[in-house]
Amino acid sequence: MISTLVAGKLTPLLGTGPAWFVTGILFAAIFLAIAAGFAAVAVYAERKIASFIQCRLGPMEVGPHRYEDLPFERLLPAGLGRLVNLLLRVLGFFLSLLLFPFTRRIGMPPGWYGLGTLVGDGVKLLGKEDIIPREADSELFRLAPYIVFTATLAVFAVIPFGEGLVAARFDAGLLYLLAVSSLGVIGIVVGGYASNNKWSLYGAMRSVAQVVSYEVPMGLALLSVCVSVGSFDLVAVARAQRGWIWNWHILSNPFLLLAGVVFLFAALAETNRTPFDIPEAESELVSGYNTEYSGMRFALFFLAEYANMLVAGLVASLFFLGAYSTGLPYLDSLRLLQPFVLLAKAVLVVLLMIVLRWTLPRYRVDRLMTLCWKGLLPLALIALFGVSLVAAQETLLSASRAWKAAWFLITLAFLSSFLLQTRKGLGPMPARTGVPPRNNSPQAAAPTAVVATPAAGERKPR
Amino acid sequence: MRRLNGNRHFFEGDTLFVNMGPQHPSTHGVLRLLIETDGEVVTKAEPKIGYLHRCFEKSAEGVSWEGVIPYTDRMDYVGPIGNEWPYCLAVERLAGIEVPERGEYCRVIAAELQRIASHLLAFGTYGLDIGAITPFLHAFRDREKVLDILEYVSGARLLYNYIRIGGVVRPFDEKATAMIRDFLSDLATRLPEYHQLLSYNNIFIERTAGVGVITRDQALTYNITGPNLRATGIEWDLRRNDPYGFYDRFEFDVAVGTGEHGVLGDCWNRYIVRLIEIEESMRILEQAITMLPTDGPFWNYKRNLKVPPGETYARAESARGEVGFYVVANGELKPFRVKAKSPCFCALSGFPEYGTGMLLADVVATLGSIDIVLGEVDR
């Protein structure tokens, strides 16, 4: 494994020899750790961002309230315990700098910004009674969370985290990605059906309709990238975007930009996030497919949701945002940096999803389908067609630097005009146009035969 | 299908009966809607009420005239001042009690603050119904300030028992008016934010415009009052059409549906009427705090009140519409009969007519937009 890393060959790390089983387990453990760790970070980030948007502080209480209360001084020799506390103080200071935009406060406050909430949540979910409704189909009920979680985790296998850092390299990587990521919906259906709850069933049915529909534009958007690259192989997709920033697909030509936008919307729908969170619309379906779940089974659904977001972010970065490339060729040779670059991009995409969730209302089921079939699908087809034209131009005419520069500039023009448009949309609201009719006479427009009683007859009019 | 034998009718027939409530996130309390759905389309929706019935009318017969006021608070618990006022009006009319000028102004101020608080809550929870969580907390941030002001004058944050027979329990003093001024200037900057965040959000408009239309005829047939009636374009507000208190001394407009998006009487117009009413209440408040006398009596208090025999019906415009009390006195220390007229009950009674034939999500949107409080429906 180490030698592969050093040599930088494009052989997958998951070898073919007898060690296959061991490395497989190892990778599964690594991905599980990434998914779980990310879920913790994302939950905390989501809470803090939500509270920032909603003018409140969010979790602040659960956590050690004084450094002296921590058990280090009691457990460790006196000097060492004090040293640990001192280190924690320094760490807390830097953490508070990081969180300053949300908290407007420097220096760790009592409660450590509620970081202990994460531990508390974990303990609670693990320790909760595991309820299976009496009338539920207990085997399927137990199976469902594992299907969802496994499907999500399996996607990690083909994602190249860096040059040569891919667990399993397929020639048909995209097909594997689409096939495996869509398996999760089976788990949702099974869970919704087995719960024997009508709200769960509704959630499951909505989820199927939604995920199956949005898979079409998502597949087409990813396909246009593959047309541009000329391969289904995700490693090839990543390698095509090395070098300068204009090699990133989202900037390399306007059709791929369009495909990227389509993919973002489709990914929001695939991960059941607002504004497309109709399978678990809490104001309509109580909690959708996971209504009857509690404890660790619910936690698995929950974990899968966040892991799904990470996968969506990773795929978006991989296909459109330059994969593990920094956009500066000099930095790309730093191989150790690559996984972090890719993860950072994925996290940015996830942050965008979080901000969207706390800003927008929810779509209605039929509008969601309309958006998919009448909005995103034509756009995805246009993108695919355009990318094919560009690819044809590159193979038939020339793939010179001038052409590339031209496409890059066109893309920049599109992107900036789009952003300007958005900025305009976010500007101050114009005054309400339909002002209600101003009418000050007390007897105005009595709709029925009801007459004003003379209760206020003797009072002075103004 | 065979496996789920506990619920055999689950997959039989073309339609599915679903119980929405009494424990459901968007039934605003303990309403139970019996819904018959065909896929996502709701073909029948029948409100089943009574889960919050607390025998208000019977209880009122057992306590003193003053003692009924806290019970009226508990009818519409997010807008109690709007219930206290018509009850006190009825008793004052029967007993021939005059309210001092300062007391009348304090009543107007309290009622308009209450209207703002109630509409802010309606705005926030409606956002929740549509799936936007953030407006809810923004609305609560601002509602909190109203609660602070009302707590300052009445001592309570939710159920105030503020308007008493013959006046109010404590007047708005200089500090209270200063708090109101602060609040008004704050809210003036917040309202554009609300419009930006929710009212004119494209998804929100798509979800609400043209959904759950209550026509003029339906509104008049079911005696729907308040913002729900005004959203259909009918300009009917008791503060203007049957002035009580000092409402004939203030300049304000009756908010009606604008029809800017969707059609008159739909969810969006019901929603926007409430936001316009907040603006109008702010206008009234600005006038009222300048006209408010700084000294003088505010409560014409009668100890051991005995009301001479008689009966009357008094009504006032609460945040939800016409709240009325039919009060019968027989010369005792206690009322003989108190009958309440609730606007939410009227609005909900028409629900099977205007709340069906739409998607499940629209039922939630429609139910949220009529802004019912189950405490007032069931009493």
mmCIF file of C-alpha atoms in Angstrom, chain A residues 50 53-56 135-140 193-199 201-202 206 274-275 277 282-287 357-367 425-448 450-456 458-462, chain B residues 1 3-7 9-11 16-20 24-26 37 39-40 93 104 128-134 137-138 141 192 195-198 200-201 203-204 206-207 211 220 234-236 240-246 248-256 258 260 272 276 279-280 283 315 359-362 364:
data_model
loop_
_atom_site.group_PDB
_atom_site.id
_atom_site.type_symbol
_atom_site.label_atom_id
_atom_site.label_comp_id
_atom_site.label_asym_id
_atom_site.label_seq_id
_atom_site.Cartn_x
_atom_site.Cartn_y
_atom_site.Cartn_z
ATOM 1 C CA ALA A 50 -28.765 27.013 11.667
ATOM 2 C CA ILE A 53 -29.080 32.046 10.515
ATOM 3 C CA GLN A 54 -31.817 32.044 13.133
ATOM 4 C CA CYS A 55 -30.253 34.663 15.423
ATOM 5 C CA ARG A 56 -29.550 32.328 18.296
ATOM 6 C CA GLU A 135 -47.417 -4.959 14.099
ATOM 7 C CA ALA A 136 -44.313 -4.145 12.101
ATOM 8 C CA ASP A 137 -42.551 -6.649 9.910
ATOM 9 C CA SER A 138 -39.656 -7.094 12.270
ATOM 10 C CA GLU A 139 -37.085 -8.674 9.938
ATOM 11 C CA LEU A 140 -37.495 -6.093 7.213
ATOM 12 C CA TYR A 193 -43.258 -0.543 4.321
ATOM 13 C CA ALA A 194 -42.150 -2.624 7.278
ATOM 14 C CA SER A 195 -43.016 0.073 9.814
ATOM 15 C CA ASN A 196 -46.705 -0.576 9.160
ATOM 16 C CA ASN A 197 -47.365 3.107 9.529
ATOM 17 C CA LYS A 198 -49.196 5.102 6.926
ATOM 18 C CA TRP A 199 -46.987 8.138 7.295
ATOM 19 C CA LEU A 201 -45.454 4.440 3.747
ATOM 20 C CA TYR A 202 -46.147 7.883 2.343
ATOM 21 C CA ARG A 206 -42.464 9.801 -2.088
ATOM 22 C CA THR A 274 -34.527 20.910 1.798
ATOM 23 C CA PRO A 275 -36.026 22.196 -0.461
ATOM 24 C CA ASP A 277 -36.955 16.916 1.725
ATOM 25 C CA GLU A 282 -41.958 16.822 9.176
ATOM 26 C CA SER A 283 -44.890 19.184 8.851
ATOM 27 C CA GLU A 284 -46.720 16.820 6.525
ATOM 28 C CA LEU A 285 -45.562 13.273 7.196
ATOM 29 C CA VAL A 286 -44.533 13.543 10.861
ATOM 30 C CA SER A 287 -41.090 12.147 10.077
ATOM 31 C CA ARG A 357 -31.744 23.951 4.090
ATOM 32 C CA TRP A 358 -32.123 26.699 6.658
ATOM 33 C CA THR A 359 -33.187 29.297 4.136
ATOM 34 C CA LEU A 360 -35.726 27.773 1.805
ATOM 35 C CA PRO A 361 -39.233 26.386 2.206
ATOM 36 C CA ARG A 362 -40.106 22.950 0.918
ATOM 37 C CA TYR A 363 -41.314 22.101 -2.571
ATOM 38 C CA ARG A 364 -44.579 20.316 -3.116
ATOM 39 C CA VAL A 365 -44.567 16.793 -4.527
ATOM 40 C CA ASP A 366 -46.002 17.644 -7.933
ATOM 41 C CA ARG A 367 -43.821 20.747 -8.332
ATOM 42 C CA GLY A 425 -32.442 38.581 -6.576
ATOM 43 C CA LEU A 426 -31.015 38.848 -3.083
ATOM 44 C CA GLY A 427 -31.137 42.642 -3.077
ATOM 45 C CA PRO A 428 -33.635 44.711 -1.128
ATOM 46 C CA MET A 429 -37.239 43.841 -1.771
ATOM 47 C CA PRO A 430 -39.145 46.387 -3.847
ATOM 48 C CA ALA A 431 -42.090 48.022 -2.135
ATOM 49 C CA ARG A 432 -45.288 45.988 -2.171
ATOM 50 C CA THR A 433 -47.093 46.765 -5.366
ATOM 51 C CA GLY A 434 -50.619 45.724 -4.572
ATOM 52 C CA VAL A 435 -51.325 48.138 -1.739
ATOM 53 C CA PRO A 436 -54.744 47.494 -0.247
ATOM 54 C CA PRO A 437 -57.333 50.122 -1.039
ATOM 55 C CA ARG A 438 -57.038 52.967 1.426
ATOM 56 C CA ASN A 439 -60.421 53.776 2.774
ATOM 57 C CA ASN A 440 -60.935 55.568 6.001
ATOM 58 C CA SER A 441 -64.676 56.067 6.215
ATOM 59 C CA PRO A 442 -66.135 53.938 9.014
ATOM 60 C CA GLN A 443 -69.147 52.843 7.011
ATOM 61 C CA ALA A 444 -67.063 51.589 4.139
ATOM 62 C CA ALA A 445 -68.058 48.517 2.254
ATOM 63 C CA ALA A 446 -70.149 46.649 4.732
ATOM 64 C CA PRO A 447 -70.460 43.337 2.920
ATOM 65 C CA THR A 448 -73.611 42.058 4.505
ATOM 66 C CA VAL A 450 -74.992 43.750 9.360
ATOM 67 C CA VAL A 451 -75.169 47.307 10.640
ATOM 68 C CA ALA A 452 -72.859 48.934 13.081
ATOM 69 C CA THR A 453 -74.380 48.915 16.554
ATOM 70 C CA PRO A 454 -74.584 52.321 18.152
ATOM 71 C CA ALA A 455 -72.275 51.367 20.995
ATOM 72 C CA ALA A 456 -69.782 54.109 20.265
ATOM 73 C CA GLU A 458 -71.568 59.269 22.050
ATOM 74 C CA ARG A 459 -67.814 59.208 21.646
ATOM 75 C CA LYS A 460 -66.063 62.107 20.022
ATOM 76 C CA PRO A 461 -65.010 61.362 16.467
ATOM 77 C CA ARG A 462 -61.402 62.206 15.784
ATOM 78 C CA MET B 1 -49.034 -7.953 2.141
ATOM 79 C CA ARG B 3 -46.826 -10.355 6.405
ATOM 80 C CA LEU B 4 -48.519 -7.253 7.743
ATOM 81 C CA ASN B 5 -51.563 -9.142 8.916
ATOM 82 C CA GLY B 6 -52.215 -6.803 11.804
ATOM 83 C CA ASN B 7 -53.537 -4.201 9.431
ATOM 84 C CA HIS B 9 -57.164 -3.152 5.194
ATOM 85 C CA PHE B 10 -53.838 -1.385 4.710
ATOM 86 C CA PHE B 11 -53.604 -2.114 1.029
ATOM 87 C CA LEU B 16 -56.449 5.265 2.330
ATOM 88 C CA PHE B 17 -57.787 6.665 5.574
ATOM 89 C CA VAL B 18 -55.182 8.542 7.555
ATOM 90 C CA ASN B 19 -55.534 10.093 10.962
ATOM 91 C CA MET B 20 -53.818 13.424 10.893
ATOM 92 C CA HIS B 24 -49.225 15.642 14.419
ATOM 93 C CA PRO B 25 -46.673 18.414 13.974
ATOM 94 C CA SER B 26 -48.830 20.678 11.863
ATOM 95 C CA THR B 37 -56.518 10.046 0.415
ATOM 96 C CA GLY B 39 -52.539 8.581 -3.558
ATOM 97 C CA GLU B 40 -51.358 12.031 -2.557
ATOM 98 C CA ARG B 93 -72.604 47.213 29.173
ATOM 99 C CA GLU B 104 -59.429 52.749 27.060
ATOM 100 C CA LEU B 128 -42.919 25.847 9.548
ATOM 101 C CA ASP B 129 -45.938 24.356 7.810
ATOM 102 C CA ILE B 130 -44.444 25.209 4.439
ATOM 103 C CA GLY B 131 -41.104 23.763 5.512
ATOM 104 C CA ALA B 132 -39.099 26.900 6.256
ATOM 105 C CA ILE B 133 -37.786 26.744 9.783
ATOM 106 C CA THR B 134 -35.863 29.987 9.983
ATOM 107 C CA LEU B 137 -37.293 31.763 15.049
ATOM 108 C CA HIS B 138 -37.040 35.248 13.605
ATOM 109 C CA ARG B 141 -37.293 36.829 18.450
ATOM 110 C CA PRO B 192 -38.929 43.861 4.869
ATOM 111 C CA HIS B 195 -41.072 39.666 3.042
ATOM 112 C CA GLN B 196 -37.707 38.780 1.603
ATOM 113 C CA LEU B 197 -37.398 35.574 3.571
ATOM 114 C CA LEU B 198 -40.881 34.206 3.045
ATOM 115 C CA TYR B 200 -41.981 36.824 -1.854
ATOM 116 C CA ASN B 201 -39.946 33.643 -1.934
ATOM 117 C CA ILE B 203 -41.141 28.435 -3.561
ATOM 118 C CA PHE B 204 -43.405 29.923 -0.922
ATOM 119 C CA GLU B 206 -45.775 28.387 -5.506
ATOM 120 C CA ARG B 207 -46.859 26.530 -2.401
ATOM 121 C CA VAL B 211 -54.174 26.968 -2.855
ATOM 122 C CA LEU B 220 -70.018 34.535 4.432
ATOM 123 C CA ILE B 234 -64.271 41.876 1.935
ATOM 124 C CA GLU B 235 -63.402 44.893 4.002
ATOM 125 C CA TRP B 236 -64.945 43.957 7.303
ATOM 126 C CA ARG B 240 -63.924 49.986 11.752
ATOM 127 C CA ASN B 241 -67.434 48.668 11.111
ATOM 128 C CA ASP B 242 -68.604 48.394 14.722
ATOM 129 C CA PRO B 243 -66.132 50.542 16.644
ATOM 130 C CA TYR B 244 -65.634 49.706 20.290
ATOM 131 C CA GLY B 245 -63.203 51.252 22.718
ATOM 132 C CA PHE B 246 -61.482 54.225 21.147
ATOM 133 C CA ASP B 248 -62.907 55.481 16.067
ATOM 134 C CA ARG B 249 -60.163 57.906 17.134
ATOM 135 C CA PHE B 250 -57.357 56.265 15.196
ATOM 136 C CA GLU B 251 -56.387 56.404 11.599
ATOM 137 C CA PHE B 252 -55.747 53.016 10.096
ATOM 138 C CA ASP B 253 -56.662 50.964 7.071
ATOM 139 C CA VAL B 254 -58.474 47.699 7.042
ATOM 140 C CA ALA B 255 -56.103 45.174 5.501
ATOM 141 C CA VAL B 256 -57.644 43.133 2.727
ATOM 142 C CA THR B 258 -54.097 42.101 -2.301
ATOM 143 C CA GLU B 260 -50.912 40.213 -5.957
ATOM 144 C CA ILE B 272 -50.225 38.603 3.489
ATOM 145 C CA ILE B 276 -50.271 44.036 6.433
ATOM 146 C CA GLU B 279 -48.152 47.302 9.778
ATOM 147 C CA GLU B 280 -51.575 48.765 10.500
ATOM 148 C CA ARG B 283 -49.701 52.693 12.916
ATOM 149 C CA ARG B 315 -67.939 41.478 20.227
ATOM 150 C CA LEU B 359 -52.578 17.367 -2.269
ATOM 151 C CA LEU B 360 -51.651 16.367 1.253
ATOM 152 C CA ALA B 361 -49.082 19.147 1.415
ATOM 153 C CA ASP B 362 -51.781 21.648 0.434
ATOM 154 C CA VAL B 364 -51.227 21.359 5.655
#
